[in-house]
mmCIF file of N, CA, C and O in Angstrom:
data_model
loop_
_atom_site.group_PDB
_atom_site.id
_atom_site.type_symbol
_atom_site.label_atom_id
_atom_site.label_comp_id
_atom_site.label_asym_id
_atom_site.label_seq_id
_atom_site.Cartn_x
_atom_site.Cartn_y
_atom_site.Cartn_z
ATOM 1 N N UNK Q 1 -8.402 15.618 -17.426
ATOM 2 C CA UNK Q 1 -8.892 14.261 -17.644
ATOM 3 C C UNK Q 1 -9.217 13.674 -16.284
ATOM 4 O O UNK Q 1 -8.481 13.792 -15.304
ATOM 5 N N UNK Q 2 -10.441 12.996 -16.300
ATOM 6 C CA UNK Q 2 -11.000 12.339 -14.720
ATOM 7 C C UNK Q 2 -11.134 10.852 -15.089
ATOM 8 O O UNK Q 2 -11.595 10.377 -16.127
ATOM 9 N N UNK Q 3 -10.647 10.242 -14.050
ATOM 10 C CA UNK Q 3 -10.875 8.541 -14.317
ATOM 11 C C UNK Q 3 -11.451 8.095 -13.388
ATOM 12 O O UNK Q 3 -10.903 8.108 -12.286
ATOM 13 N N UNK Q 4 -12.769 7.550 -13.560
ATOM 14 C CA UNK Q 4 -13.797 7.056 -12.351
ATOM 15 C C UNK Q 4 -13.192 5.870 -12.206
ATOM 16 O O UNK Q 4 -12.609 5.466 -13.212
ATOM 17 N N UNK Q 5 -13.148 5.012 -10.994
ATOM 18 C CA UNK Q 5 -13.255 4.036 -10.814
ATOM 19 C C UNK Q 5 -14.586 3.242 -10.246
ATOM 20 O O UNK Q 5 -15.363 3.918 -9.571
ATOM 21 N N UNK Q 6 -14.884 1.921 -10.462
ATOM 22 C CA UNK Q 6 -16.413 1.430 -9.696
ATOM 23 C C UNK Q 6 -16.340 0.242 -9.725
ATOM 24 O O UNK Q 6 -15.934 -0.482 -10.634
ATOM 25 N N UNK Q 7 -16.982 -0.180 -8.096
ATOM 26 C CA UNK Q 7 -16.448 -2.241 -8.225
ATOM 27 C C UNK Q 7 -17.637 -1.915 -6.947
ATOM 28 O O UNK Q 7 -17.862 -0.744 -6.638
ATOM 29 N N UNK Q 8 -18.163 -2.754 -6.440
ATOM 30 C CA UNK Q 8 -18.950 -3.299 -5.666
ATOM 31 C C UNK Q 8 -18.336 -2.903 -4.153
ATOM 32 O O UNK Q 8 -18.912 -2.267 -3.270
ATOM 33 N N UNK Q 9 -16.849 -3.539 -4.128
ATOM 34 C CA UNK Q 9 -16.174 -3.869 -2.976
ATOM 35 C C UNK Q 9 -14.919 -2.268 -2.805
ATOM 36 O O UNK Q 9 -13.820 -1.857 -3.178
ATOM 37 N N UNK Q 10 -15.600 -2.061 -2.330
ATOM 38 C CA UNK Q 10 -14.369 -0.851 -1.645
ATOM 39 C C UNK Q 10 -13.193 -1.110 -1.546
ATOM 40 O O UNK Q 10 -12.638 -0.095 -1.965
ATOM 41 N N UNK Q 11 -12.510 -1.752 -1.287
ATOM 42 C CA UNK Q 11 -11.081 -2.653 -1.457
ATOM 43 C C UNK Q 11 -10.917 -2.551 -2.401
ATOM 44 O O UNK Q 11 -10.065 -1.703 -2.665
ATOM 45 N N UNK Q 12 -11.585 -3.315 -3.644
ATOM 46 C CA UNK Q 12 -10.879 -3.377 -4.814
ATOM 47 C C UNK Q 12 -10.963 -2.542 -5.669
ATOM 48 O O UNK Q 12 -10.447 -2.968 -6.703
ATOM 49 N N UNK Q 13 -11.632 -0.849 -5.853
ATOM 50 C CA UNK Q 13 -11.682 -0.123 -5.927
ATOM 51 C C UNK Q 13 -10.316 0.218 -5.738
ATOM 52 O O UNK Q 13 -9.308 0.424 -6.415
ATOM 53 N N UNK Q 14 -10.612 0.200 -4.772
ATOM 54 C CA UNK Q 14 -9.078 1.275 -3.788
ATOM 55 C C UNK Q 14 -8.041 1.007 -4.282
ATOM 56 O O UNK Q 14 -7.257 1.908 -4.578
ATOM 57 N N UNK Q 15 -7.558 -1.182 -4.655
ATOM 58 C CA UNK Q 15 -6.684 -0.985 -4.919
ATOM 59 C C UNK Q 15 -6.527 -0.374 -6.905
ATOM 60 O O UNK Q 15 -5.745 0.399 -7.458
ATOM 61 N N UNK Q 16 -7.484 -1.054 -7.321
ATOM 62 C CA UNK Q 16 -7.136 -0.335 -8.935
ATOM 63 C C UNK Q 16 -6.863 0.998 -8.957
ATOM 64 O O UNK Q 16 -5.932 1.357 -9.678
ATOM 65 N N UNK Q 17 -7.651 2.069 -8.135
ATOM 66 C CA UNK Q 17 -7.097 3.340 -8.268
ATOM 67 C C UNK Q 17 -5.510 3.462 -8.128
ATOM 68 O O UNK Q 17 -4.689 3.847 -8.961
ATOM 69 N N UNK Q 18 -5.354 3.067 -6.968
ATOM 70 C CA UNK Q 18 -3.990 2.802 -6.696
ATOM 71 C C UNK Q 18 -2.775 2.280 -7.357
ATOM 72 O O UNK Q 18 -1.606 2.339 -6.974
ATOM 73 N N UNK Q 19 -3.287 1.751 -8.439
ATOM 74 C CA UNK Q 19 -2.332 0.491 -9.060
ATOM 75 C C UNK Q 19 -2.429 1.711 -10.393
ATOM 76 O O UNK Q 19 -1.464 1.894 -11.135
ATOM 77 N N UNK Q 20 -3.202 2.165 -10.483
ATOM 78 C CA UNK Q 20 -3.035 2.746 -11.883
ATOM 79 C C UNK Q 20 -2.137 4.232 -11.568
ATOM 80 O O UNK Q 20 -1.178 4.564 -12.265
ATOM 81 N N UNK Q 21 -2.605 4.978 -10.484
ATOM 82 C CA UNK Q 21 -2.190 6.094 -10.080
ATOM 83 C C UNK Q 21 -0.836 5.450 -9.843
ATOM 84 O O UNK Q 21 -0.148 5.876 -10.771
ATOM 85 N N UNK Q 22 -0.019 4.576 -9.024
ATOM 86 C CA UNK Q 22 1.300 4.336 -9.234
ATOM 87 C C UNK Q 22 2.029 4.247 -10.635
ATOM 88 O O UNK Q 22 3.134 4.765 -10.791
ATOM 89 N N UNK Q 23 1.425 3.625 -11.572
ATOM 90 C CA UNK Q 23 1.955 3.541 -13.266
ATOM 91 C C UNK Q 23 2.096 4.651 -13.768
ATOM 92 O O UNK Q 23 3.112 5.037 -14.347
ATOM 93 N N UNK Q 24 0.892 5.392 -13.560
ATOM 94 C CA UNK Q 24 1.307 6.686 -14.076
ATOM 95 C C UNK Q 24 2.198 7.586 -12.973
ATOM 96 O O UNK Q 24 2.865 8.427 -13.576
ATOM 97 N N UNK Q 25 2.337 7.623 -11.906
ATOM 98 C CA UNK Q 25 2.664 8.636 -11.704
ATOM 99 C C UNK Q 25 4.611 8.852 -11.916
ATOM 100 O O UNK Q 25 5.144 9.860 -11.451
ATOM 101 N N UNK Q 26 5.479 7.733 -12.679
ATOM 102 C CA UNK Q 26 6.874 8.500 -13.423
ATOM 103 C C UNK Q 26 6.786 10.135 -14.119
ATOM 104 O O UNK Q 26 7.365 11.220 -14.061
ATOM 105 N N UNK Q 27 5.521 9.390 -14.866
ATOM 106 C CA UNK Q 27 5.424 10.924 -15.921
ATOM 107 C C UNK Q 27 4.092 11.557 -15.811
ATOM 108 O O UNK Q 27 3.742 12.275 -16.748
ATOM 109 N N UNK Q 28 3.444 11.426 -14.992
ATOM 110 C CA UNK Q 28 2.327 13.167 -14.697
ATOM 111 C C UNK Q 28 1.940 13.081 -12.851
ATOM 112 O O UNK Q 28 0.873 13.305 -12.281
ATOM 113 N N UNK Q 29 3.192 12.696 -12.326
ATOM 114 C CA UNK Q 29 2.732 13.187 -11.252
ATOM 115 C C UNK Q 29 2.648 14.290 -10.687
ATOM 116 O O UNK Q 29 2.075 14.568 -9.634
ATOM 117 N N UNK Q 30 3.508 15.263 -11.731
ATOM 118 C CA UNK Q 30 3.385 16.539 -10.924
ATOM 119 C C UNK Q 30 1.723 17.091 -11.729
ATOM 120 O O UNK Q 30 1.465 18.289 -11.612
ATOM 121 N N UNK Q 31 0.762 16.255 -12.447
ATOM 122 C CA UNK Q 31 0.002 16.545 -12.440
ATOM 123 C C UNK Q 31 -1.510 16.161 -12.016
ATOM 124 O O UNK Q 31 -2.573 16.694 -12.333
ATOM 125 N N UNK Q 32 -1.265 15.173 -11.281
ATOM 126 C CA UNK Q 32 -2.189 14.335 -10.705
ATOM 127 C C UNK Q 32 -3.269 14.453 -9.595
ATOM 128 O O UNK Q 32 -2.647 14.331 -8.540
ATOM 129 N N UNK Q 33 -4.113 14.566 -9.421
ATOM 130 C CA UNK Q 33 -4.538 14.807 -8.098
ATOM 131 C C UNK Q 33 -5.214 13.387 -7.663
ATOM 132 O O UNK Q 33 -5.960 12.684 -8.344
ATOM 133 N N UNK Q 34 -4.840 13.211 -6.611
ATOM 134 C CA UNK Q 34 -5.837 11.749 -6.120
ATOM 135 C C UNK Q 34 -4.981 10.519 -6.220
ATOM 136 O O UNK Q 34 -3.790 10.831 -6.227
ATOM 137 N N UNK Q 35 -5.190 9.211 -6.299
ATOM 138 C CA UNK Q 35 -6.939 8.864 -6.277
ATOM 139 C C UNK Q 35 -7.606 9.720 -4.938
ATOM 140 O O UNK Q 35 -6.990 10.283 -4.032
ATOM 141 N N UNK Q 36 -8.806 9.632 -5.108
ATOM 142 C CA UNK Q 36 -9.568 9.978 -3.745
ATOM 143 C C UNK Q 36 -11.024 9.636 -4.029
ATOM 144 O O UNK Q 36 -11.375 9.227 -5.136
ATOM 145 N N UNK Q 37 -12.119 9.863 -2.708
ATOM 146 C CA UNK Q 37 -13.137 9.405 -2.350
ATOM 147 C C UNK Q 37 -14.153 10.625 -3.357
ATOM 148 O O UNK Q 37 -13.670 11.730 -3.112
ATOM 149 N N UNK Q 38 -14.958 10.727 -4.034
ATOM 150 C CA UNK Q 38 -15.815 12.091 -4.210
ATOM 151 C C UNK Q 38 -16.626 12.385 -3.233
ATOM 152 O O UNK Q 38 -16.770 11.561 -2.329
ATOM 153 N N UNK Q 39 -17.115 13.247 -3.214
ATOM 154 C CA UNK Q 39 -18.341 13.558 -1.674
ATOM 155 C C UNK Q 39 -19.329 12.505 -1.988
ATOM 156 O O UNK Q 39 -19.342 11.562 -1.197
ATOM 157 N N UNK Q 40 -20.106 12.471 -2.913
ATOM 158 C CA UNK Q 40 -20.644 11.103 -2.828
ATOM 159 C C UNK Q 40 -20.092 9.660 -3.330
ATOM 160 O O UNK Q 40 -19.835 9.404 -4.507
ATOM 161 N N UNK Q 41 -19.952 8.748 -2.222
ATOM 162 C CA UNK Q 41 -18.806 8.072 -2.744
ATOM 163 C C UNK Q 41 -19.066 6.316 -3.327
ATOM 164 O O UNK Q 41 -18.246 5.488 -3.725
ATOM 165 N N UNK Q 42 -20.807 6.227 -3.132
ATOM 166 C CA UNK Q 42 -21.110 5.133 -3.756
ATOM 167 C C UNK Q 42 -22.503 5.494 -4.446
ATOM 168 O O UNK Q 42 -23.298 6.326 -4.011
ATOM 169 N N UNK Q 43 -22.672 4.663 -5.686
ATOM 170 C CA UNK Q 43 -24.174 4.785 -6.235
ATOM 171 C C UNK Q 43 -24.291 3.778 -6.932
ATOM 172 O O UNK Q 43 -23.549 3.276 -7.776
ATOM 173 N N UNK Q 44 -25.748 3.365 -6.345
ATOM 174 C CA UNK Q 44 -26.410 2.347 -6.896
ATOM 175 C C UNK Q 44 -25.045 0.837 -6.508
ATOM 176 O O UNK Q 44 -24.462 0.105 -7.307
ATOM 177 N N UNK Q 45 -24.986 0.882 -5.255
ATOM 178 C CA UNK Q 45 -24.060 -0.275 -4.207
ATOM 179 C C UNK Q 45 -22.786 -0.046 -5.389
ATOM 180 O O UNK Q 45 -22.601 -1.119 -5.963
ATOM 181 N N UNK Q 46 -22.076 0.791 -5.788
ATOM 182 C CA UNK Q 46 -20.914 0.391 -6.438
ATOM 183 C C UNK Q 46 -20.307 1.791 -5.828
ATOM 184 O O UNK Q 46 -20.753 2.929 -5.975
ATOM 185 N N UNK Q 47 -18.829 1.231 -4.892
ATOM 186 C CA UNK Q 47 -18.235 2.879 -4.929
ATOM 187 C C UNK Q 47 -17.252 3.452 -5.395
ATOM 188 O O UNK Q 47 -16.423 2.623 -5.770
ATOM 189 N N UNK Q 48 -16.877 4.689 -5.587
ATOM 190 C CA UNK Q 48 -16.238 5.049 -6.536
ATOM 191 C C UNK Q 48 -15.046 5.609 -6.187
ATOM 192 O O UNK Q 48 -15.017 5.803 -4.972
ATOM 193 N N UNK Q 49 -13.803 6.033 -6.882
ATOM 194 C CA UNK Q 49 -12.800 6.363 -6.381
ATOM 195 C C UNK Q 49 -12.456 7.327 -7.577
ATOM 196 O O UNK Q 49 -12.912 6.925 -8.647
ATOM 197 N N UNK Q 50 -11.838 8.368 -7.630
ATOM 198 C CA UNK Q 50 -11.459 9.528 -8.982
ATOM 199 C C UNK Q 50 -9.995 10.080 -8.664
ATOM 200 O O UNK Q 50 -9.571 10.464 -7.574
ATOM 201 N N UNK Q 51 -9.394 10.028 -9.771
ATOM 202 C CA UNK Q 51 -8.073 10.244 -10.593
ATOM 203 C C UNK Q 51 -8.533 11.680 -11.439
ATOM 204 O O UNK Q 51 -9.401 11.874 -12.291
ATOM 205 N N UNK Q 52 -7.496 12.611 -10.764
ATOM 206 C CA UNK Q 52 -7.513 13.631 -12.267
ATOM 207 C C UNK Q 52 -6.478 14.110 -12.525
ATOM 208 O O UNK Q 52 -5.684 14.570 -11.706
ATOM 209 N N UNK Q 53 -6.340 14.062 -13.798
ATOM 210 C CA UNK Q 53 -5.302 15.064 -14.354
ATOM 211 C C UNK Q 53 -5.436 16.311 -14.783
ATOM 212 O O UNK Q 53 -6.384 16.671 -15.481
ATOM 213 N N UNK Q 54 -4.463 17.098 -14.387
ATOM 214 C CA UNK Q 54 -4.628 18.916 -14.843
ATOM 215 C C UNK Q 54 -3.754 19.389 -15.609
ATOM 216 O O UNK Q 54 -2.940 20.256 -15.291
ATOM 217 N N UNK Q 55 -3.855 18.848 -16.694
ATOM 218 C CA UNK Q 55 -2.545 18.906 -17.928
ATOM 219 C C UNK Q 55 -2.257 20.214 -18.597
ATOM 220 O O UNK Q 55 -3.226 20.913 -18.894
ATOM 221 N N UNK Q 56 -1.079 20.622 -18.864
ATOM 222 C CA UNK Q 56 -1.373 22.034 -19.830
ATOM 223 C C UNK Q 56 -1.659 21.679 -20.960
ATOM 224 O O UNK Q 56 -1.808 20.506 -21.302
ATOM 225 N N UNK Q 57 -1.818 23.102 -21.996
ATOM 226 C CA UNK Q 57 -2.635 22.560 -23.092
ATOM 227 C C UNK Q 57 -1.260 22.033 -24.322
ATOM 228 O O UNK Q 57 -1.079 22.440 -25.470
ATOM 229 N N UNK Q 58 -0.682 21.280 -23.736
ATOM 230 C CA UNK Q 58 0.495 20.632 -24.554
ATOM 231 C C UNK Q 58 -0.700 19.614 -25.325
ATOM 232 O O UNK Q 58 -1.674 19.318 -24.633
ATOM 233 N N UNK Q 59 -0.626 19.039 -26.851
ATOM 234 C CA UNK Q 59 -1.038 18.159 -27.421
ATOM 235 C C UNK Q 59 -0.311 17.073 -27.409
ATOM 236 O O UNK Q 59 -0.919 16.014 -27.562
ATOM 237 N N UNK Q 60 0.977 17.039 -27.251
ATOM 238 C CA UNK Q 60 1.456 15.803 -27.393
ATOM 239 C C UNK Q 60 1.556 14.819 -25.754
ATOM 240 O O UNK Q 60 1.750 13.613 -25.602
ATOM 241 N N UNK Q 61 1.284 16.170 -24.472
ATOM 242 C CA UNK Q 61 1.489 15.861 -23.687
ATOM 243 C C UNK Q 61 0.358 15.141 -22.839
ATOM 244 O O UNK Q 61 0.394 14.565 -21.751
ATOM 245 N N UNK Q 62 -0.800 15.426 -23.873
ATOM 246 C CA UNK Q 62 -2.355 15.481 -23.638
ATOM 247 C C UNK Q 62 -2.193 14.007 -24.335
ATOM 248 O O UNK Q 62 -2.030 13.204 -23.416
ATOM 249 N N UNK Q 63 -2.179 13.482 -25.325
ATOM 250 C CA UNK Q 63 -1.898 12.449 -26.377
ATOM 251 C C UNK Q 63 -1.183 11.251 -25.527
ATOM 252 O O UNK Q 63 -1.566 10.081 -25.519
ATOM 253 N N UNK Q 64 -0.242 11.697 -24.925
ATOM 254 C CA UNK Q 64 0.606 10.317 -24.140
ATOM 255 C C UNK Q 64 0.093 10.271 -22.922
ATOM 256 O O UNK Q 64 0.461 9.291 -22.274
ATOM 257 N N UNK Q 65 -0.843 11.208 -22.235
ATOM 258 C CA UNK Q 65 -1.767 10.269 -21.246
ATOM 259 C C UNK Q 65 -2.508 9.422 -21.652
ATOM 260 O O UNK Q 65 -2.591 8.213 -21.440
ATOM 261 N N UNK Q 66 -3.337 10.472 -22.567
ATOM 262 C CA UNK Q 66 -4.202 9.385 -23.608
ATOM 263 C C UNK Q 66 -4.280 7.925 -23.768
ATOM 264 O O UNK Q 66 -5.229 7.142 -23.734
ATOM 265 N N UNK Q 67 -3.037 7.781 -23.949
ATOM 266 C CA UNK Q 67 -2.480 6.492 -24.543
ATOM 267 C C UNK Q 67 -2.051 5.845 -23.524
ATOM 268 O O UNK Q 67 -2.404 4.667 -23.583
ATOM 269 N N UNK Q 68 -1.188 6.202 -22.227
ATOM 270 C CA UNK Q 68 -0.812 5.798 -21.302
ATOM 271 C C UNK Q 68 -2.650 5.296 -20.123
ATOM 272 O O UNK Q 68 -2.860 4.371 -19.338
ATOM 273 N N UNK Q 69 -3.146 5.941 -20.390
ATOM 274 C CA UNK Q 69 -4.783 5.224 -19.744
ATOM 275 C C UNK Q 69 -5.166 4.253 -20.301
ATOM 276 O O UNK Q 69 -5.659 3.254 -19.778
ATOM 277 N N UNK Q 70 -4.949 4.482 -21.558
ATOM 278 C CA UNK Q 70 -5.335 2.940 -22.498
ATOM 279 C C UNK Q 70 -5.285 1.978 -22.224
ATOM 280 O O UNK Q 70 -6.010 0.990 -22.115
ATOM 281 N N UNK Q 71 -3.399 2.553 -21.964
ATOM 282 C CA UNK Q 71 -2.611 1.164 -22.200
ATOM 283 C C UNK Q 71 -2.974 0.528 -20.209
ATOM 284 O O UNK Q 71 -2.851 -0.624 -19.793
ATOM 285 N N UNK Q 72 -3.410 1.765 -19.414
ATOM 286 C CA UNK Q 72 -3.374 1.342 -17.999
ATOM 287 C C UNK Q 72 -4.887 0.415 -17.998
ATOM 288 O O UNK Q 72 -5.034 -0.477 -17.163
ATOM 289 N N UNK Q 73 -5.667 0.641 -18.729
ATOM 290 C CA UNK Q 73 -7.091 -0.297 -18.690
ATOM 291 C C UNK Q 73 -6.943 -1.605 -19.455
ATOM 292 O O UNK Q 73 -7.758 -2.511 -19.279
ATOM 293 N N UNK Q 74 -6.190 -1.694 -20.079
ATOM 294 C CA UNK Q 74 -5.564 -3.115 -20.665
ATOM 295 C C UNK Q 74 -5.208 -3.767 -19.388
ATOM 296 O O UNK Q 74 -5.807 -4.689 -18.835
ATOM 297 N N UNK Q 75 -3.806 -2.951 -18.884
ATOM 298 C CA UNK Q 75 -3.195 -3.221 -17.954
ATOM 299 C C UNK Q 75 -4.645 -4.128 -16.498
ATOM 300 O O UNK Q 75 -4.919 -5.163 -15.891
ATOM 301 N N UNK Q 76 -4.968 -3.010 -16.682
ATOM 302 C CA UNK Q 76 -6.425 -3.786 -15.404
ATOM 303 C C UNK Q 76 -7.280 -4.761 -15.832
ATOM 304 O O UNK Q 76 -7.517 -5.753 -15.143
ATOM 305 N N UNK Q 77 -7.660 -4.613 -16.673
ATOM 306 C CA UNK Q 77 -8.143 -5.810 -17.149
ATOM 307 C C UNK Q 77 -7.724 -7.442 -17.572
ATOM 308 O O UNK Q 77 -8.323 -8.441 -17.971
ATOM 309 N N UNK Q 78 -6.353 -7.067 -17.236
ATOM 310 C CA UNK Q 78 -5.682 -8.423 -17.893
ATOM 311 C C UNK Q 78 -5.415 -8.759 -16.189
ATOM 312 O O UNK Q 78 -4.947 -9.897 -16.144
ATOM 313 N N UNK Q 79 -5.536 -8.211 -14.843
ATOM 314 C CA UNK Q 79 -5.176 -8.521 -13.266
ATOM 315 C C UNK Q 79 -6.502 -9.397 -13.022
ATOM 316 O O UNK Q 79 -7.655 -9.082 -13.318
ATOM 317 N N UNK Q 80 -6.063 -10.538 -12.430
ATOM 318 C CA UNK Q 80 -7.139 -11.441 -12.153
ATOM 319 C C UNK Q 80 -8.106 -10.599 -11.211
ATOM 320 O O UNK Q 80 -9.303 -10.324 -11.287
ATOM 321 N N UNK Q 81 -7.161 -10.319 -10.342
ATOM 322 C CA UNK Q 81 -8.190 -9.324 -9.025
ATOM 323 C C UNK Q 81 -9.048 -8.155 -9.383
ATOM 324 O O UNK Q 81 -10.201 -8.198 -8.954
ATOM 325 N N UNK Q 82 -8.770 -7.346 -9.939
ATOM 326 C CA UNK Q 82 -9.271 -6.186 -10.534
ATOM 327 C C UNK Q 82 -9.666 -5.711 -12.169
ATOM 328 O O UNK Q 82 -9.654 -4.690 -12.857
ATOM 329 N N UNK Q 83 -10.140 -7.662 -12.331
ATOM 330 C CA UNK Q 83 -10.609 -6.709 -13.913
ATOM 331 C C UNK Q 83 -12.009 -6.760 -14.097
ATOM 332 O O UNK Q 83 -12.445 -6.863 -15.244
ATOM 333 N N UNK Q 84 -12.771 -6.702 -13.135
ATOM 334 C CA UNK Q 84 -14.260 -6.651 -12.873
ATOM 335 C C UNK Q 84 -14.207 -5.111 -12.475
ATOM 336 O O UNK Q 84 -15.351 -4.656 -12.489
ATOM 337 N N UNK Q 85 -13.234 -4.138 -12.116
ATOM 338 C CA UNK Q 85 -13.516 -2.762 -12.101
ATOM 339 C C UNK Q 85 -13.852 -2.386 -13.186
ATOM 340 O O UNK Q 85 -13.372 -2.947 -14.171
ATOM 341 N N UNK Q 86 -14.858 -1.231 -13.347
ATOM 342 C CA UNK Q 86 -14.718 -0.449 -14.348
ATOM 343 C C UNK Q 86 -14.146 1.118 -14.274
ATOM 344 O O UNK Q 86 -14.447 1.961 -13.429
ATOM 345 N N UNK Q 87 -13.204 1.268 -15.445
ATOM 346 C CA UNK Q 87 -12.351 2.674 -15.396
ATOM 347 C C UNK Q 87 -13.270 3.344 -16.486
ATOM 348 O O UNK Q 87 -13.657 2.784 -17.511
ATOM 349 N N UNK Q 88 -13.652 5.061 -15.971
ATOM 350 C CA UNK Q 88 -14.152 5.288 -17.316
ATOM 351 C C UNK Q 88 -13.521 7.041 -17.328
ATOM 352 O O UNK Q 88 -13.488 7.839 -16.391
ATOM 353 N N UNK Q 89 -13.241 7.149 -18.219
ATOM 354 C CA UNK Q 89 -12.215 8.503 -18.802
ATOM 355 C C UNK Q 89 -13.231 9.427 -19.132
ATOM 356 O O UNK Q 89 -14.169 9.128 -19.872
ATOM 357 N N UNK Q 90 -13.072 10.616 -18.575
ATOM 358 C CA UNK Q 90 -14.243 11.640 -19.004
ATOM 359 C C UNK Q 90 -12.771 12.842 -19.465
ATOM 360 O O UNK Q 90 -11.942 13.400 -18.746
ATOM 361 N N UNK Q 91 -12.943 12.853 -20.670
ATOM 362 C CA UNK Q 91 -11.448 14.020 -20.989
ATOM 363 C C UNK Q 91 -12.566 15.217 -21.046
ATOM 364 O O UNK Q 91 -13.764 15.168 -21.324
ATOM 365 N N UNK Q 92 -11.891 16.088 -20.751
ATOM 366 C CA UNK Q 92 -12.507 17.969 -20.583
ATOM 367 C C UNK Q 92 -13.189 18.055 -19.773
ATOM 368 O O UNK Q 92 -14.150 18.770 -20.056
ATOM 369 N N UNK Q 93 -13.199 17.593 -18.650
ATOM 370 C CA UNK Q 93 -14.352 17.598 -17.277
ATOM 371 C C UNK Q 93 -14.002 18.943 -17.078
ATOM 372 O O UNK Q 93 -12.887 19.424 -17.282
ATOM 373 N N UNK Q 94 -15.176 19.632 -16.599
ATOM 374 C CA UNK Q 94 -15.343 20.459 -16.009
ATOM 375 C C UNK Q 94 -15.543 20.830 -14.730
ATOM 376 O O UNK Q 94 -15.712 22.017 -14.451
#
């Protein structure tokens, strides 16, 4: 699972990645990679920051990230500072 982040301002980027990658990381940090920059790291003036997870093929374990991203884009959206980011979940990236 990959979670883009995108805001105008590099800062606030940085910090939503950050804020979400701390929530989750109790329960999948040993599967987490990032946040971090991609090689290209802005498009179209918005830049981006990426979260991934490398989950085994557990379903239930796959299911409570699931739900735990959900519940983390609620979570961002309800922060005065950072709910003009947008988070967007690409599950089965390749």
């Amino acid at each position: 699972i990959q979670l883009t982040f995108k805001h105008k301002f590099k800062e606030v980027v940085e910090a939503a990645s950050q804020l979400v990658a701390e929530n989750m990381k109790p329960l999948f940090a040993n599967y987490m990679i990032g946040p971090a920059e991609p090689v290209v790291n802005r498009i179209r003036n918005q830049y981006i920051m990426e979260l991934i997870f490398k989950l085994p093929k557990d379903t239930q374990l796959i299911h409570q990230c699931k739900e735990m991203i959900l519940a983390q884009t609620i979570h961002l959206h309800n922060h005065d500072k950072l709910k003009s980011v947008v988070m967007i979940p690409d599950v089965d990236k390749v």
